CSV table of C-alpha atoms in Angstrom, one decimal:
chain,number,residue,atom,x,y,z
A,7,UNK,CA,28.7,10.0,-38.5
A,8,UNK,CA,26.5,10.6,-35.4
A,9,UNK,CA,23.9,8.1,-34.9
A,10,UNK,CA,20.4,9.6,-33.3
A,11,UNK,CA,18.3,7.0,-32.4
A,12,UNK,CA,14.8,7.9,-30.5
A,13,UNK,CA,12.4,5.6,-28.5
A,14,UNK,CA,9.7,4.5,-28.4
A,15,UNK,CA,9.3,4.8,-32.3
A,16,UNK,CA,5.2,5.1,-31.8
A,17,UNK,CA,3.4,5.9,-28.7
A,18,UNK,CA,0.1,6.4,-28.2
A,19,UNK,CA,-1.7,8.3,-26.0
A,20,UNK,CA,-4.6,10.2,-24.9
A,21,UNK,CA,-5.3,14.0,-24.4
A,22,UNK,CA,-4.2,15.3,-21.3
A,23,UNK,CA,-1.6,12.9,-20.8
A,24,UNK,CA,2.1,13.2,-19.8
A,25,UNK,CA,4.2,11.9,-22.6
A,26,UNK,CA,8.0,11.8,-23.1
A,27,UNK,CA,10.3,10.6,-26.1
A,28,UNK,CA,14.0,9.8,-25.9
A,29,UNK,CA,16.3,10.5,-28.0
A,30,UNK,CA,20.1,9.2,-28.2
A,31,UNK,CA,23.5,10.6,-29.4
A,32,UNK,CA,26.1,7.6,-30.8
A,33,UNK,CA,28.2,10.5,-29.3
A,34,UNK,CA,28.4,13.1,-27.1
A,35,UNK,CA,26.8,16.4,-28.7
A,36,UNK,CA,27.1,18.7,-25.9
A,37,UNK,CA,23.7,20.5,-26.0
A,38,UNK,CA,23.1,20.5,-29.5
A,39,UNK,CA,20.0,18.8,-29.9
A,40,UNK,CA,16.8,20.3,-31.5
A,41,UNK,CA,13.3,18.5,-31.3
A,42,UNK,CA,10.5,18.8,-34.4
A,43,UNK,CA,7.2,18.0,-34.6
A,44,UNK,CA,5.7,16.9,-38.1
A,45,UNK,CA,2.1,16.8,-39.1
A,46,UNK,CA,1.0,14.7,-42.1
A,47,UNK,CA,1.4,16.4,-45.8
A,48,UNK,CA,3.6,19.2,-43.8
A,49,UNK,CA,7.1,20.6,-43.4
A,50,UNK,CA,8.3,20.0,-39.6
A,51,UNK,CA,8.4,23.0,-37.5
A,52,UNK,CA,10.8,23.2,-35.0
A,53,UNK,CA,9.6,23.0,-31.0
A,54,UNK,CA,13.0,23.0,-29.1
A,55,UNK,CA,16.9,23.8,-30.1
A,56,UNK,CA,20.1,23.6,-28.0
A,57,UNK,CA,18.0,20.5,-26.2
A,58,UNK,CA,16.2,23.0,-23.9
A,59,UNK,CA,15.0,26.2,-25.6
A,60,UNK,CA,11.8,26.8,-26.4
A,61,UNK,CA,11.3,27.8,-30.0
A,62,UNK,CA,9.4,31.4,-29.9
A,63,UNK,CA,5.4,30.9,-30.1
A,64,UNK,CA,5.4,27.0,-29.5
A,65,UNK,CA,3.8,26.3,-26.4
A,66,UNK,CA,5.2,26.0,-22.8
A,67,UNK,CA,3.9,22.5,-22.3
A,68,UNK,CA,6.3,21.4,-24.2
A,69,UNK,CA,10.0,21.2,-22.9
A,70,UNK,CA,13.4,19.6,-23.5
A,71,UNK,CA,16.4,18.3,-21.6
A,72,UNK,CA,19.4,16.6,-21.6
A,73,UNK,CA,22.9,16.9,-22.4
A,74,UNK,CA,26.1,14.6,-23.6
A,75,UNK,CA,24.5,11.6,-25.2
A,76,UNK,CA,20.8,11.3,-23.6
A,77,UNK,CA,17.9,14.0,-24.4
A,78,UNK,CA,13.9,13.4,-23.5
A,79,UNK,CA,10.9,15.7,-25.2
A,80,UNK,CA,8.1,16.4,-22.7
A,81,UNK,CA,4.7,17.2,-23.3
A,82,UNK,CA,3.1,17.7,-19.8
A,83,UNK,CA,-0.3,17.8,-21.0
A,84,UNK,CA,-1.6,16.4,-24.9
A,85,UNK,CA,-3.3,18.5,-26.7
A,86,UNK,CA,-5.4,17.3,-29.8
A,87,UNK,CA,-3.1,19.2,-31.9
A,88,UNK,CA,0.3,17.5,-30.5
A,89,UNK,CA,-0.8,14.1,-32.4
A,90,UNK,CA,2.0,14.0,-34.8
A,91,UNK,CA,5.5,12.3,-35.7
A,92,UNK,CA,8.3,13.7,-33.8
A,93,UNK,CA,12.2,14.2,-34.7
A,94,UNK,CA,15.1,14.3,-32.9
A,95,UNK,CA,18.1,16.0,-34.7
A,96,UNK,CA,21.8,16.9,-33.6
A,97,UNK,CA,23.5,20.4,-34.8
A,98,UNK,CA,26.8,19.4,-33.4
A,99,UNK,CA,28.4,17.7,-36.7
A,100,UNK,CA,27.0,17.7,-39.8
A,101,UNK,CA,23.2,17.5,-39.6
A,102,UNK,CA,21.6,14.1,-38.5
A,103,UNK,CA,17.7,13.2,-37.6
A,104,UNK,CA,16.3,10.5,-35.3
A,105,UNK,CA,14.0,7.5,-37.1
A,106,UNK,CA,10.9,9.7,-35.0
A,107,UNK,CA,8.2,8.7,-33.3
A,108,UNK,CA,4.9,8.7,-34.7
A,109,UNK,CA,2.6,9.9,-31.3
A,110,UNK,CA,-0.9,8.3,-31.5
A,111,UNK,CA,-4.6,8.7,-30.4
A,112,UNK,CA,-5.4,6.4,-27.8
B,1288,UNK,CA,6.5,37.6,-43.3
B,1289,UNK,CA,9.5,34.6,-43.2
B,1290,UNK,CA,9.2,32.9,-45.6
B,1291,UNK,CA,10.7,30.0,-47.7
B,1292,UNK,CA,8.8,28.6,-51.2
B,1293,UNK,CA,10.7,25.5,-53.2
B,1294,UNK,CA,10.1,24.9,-56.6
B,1295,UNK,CA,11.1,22.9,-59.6
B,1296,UNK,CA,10.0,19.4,-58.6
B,1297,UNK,CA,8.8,17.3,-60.8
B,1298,UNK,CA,9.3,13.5,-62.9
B,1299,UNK,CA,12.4,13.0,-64.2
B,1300,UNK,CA,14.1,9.9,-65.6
B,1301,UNK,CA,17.0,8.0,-63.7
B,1302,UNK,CA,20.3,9.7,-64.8
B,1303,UNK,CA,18.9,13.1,-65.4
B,1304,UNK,CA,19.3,16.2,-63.9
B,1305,UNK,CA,16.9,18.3,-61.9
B,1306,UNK,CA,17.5,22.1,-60.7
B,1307,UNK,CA,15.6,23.2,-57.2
B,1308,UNK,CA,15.2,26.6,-56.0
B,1309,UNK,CA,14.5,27.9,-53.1
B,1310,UNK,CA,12.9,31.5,-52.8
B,1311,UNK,CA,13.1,33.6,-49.6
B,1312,UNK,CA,11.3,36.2,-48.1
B,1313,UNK,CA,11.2,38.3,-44.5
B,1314,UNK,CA,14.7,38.2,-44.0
B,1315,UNK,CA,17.9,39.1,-44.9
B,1316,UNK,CA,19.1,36.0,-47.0
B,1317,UNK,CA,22.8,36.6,-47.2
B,1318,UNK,CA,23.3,36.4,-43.3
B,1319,UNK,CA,21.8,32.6,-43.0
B,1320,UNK,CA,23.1,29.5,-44.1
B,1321,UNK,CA,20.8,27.2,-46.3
B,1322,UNK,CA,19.7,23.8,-46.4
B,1323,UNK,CA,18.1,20.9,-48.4
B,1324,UNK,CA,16.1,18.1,-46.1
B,1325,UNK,CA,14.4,15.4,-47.9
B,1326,UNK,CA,12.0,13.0,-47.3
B,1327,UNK,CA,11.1,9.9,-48.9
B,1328,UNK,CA,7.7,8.7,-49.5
B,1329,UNK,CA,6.4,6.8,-45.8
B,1330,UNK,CA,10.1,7.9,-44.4
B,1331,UNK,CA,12.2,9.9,-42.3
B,1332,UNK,CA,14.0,12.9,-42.5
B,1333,UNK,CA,17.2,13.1,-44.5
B,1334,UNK,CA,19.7,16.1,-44.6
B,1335,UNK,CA,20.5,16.1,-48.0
B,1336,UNK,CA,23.0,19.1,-47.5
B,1337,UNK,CA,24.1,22.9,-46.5
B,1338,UNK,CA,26.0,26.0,-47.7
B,1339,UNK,CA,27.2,28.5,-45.5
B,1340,UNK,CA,26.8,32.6,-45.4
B,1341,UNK,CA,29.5,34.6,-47.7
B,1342,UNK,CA,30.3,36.3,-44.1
B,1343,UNK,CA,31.7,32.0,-43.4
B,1344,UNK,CA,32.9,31.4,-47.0
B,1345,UNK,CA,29.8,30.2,-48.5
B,1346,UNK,CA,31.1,27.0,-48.4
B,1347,UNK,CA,28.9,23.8,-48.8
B,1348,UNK,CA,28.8,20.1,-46.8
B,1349,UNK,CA,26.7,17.4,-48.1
B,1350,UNK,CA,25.7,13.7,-46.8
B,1351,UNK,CA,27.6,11.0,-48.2
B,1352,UNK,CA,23.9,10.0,-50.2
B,1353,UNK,CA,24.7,12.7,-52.3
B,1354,UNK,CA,28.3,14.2,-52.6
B,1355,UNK,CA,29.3,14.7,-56.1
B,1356,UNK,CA,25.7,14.3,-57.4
B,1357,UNK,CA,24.2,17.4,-55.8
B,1358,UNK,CA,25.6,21.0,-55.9
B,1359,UNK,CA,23.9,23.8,-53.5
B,1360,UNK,CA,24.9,27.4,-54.8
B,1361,UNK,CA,22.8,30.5,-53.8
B,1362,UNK,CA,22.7,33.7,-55.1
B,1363,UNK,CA,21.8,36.6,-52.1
B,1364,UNK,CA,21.1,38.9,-55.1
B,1365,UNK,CA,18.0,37.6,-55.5
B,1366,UNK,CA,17.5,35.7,-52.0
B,1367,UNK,CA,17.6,32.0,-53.8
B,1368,UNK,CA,19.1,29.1,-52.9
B,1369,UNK,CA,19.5,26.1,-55.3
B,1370,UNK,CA,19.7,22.8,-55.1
B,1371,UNK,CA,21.4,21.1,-58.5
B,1372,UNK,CA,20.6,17.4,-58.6
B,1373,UNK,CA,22.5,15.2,-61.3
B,1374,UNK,CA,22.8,11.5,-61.9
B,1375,UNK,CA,19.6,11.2,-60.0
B,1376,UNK,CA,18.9,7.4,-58.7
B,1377,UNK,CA,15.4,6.1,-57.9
B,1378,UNK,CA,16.7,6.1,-54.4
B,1379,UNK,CA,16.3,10.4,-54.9
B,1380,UNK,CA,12.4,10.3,-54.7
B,1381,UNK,CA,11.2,12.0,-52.1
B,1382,UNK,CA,9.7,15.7,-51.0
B,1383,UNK,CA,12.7,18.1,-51.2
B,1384,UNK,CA,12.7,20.8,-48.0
B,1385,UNK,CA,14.2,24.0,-48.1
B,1386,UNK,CA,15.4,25.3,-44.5
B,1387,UNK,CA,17.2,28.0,-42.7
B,1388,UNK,CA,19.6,27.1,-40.6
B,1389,UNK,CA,19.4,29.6,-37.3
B,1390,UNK,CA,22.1,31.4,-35.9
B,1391,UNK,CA,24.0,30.3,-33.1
B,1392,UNK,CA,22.6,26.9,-32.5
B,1393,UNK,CA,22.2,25.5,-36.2
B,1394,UNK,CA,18.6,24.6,-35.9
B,1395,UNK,CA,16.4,24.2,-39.1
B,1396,UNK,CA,13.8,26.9,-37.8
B,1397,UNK,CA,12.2,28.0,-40.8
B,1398,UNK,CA,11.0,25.5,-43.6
B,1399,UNK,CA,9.4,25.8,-46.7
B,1400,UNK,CA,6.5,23.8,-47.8
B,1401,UNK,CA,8.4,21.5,-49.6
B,1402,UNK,CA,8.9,19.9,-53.7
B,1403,UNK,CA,8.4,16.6,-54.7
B,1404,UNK,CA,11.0,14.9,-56.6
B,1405,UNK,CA,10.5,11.6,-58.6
B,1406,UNK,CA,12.9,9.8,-60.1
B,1407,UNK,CA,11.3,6.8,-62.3
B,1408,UNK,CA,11.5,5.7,-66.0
């Protein structure tokens, strides 16, 4: 099996900052990387897929990258809503998530 | 609307068996594959398993957590997927997802609201 493991596993943070969370592949996975973000008491909701593409209707200041075995989740600007736990999670075997990290008010 | 809505949860004792299903809405169910994520209480996520689209052989893979335990089947009739659980452990309590898996790039991009599973005596 693939092993996704993400840093830091909790950030914190305040609103308007710059914040970025890694995320590595045991293995390499090509592009096939998808990021989630997870409010408490909800289902995750997908933000990014094939490490780079922007799901429709989430917002542009968030953005993905990375290929092979290294992939970072940007948020260039926090918004009150972004405070939430976030998941890595590879597509290119069968299904595997990162531990997440839980993003933080400062 | 897309749409996914999980049901069945519920308390059952250790050893038992417990059905999900999995009702969809919005789109056309047969051309998607299907999964199960759970989520223990205070944890992470956990793909529990997935079946494929008849147009791919409707076949199904499952973590190693659960293979022989768990059975997904669906039935595009009706646009439900299910998720049979048997032998449940305590291990098993946690809130059961429902996903679609996209086209293409295998991403879970639409989730239901989830159903809570606990496994206790």
């Amino acid at each position: 099996d693939i092993q996704m493991t993400q840093s830091p596993s909790s950030l914190s943070a305040s609103v308007g900052d710059r914040v970025t969370i890694t995320c590595r592949a045991s293995q390499s996975i090509s592009s096939y990387l998808n990021w989630y973000q997870q409010k408490p008491g909800k289902a995750p909701k997908l933000l990014i897929y094939a490490a780079s593409s922007l799901q429709s209707g989430v917002p542009s200041r968030f953005s993905g990258s990375g290929s092979g075995t290294d992939f970072t989740l940007t948020i260039s600007s926090l918004q009150p809503e972004d405070f939430a736990t976030y998941y890595c999670q590879q597509s290119y075997s069968t299904p595997g998530f990162g531990q997440g990290t839980r993003l933080e008010i400062k | 609307e897309v749409q996914l809505v999980e049901s069945g949860g519920g308390l059952v004792q250790p050893g038992r068996s417990l059905r999900l299903s999995c009702t969809a809405s919005g789109f056309t169910f047969g051309d998607y594959a299907m999964s199960w994520v759970r989520q223990a209480p205070g944890k992470g996520l956990e793909w529990v398993g997935f079946i494929r689209s008849k147009a791919y052989g409707g076949t199904t893979e499952y973590a190693a957590s659960v293979k022989g335990r768990f059975t997904i089947s669906r039935d595009d009739s009706k646009s439900i997927a299910y998720l049979q659980m048997n032998s449940l452990k305590t291990e098993d309590t946690a809130v059961y997802y429902c996903t679609r898996l996209s086209r293409g790039h295998d991403a879970f991009d639409i989730w239901g609201q989830g159903t809570m599973v606990t496994v206790s005596s």
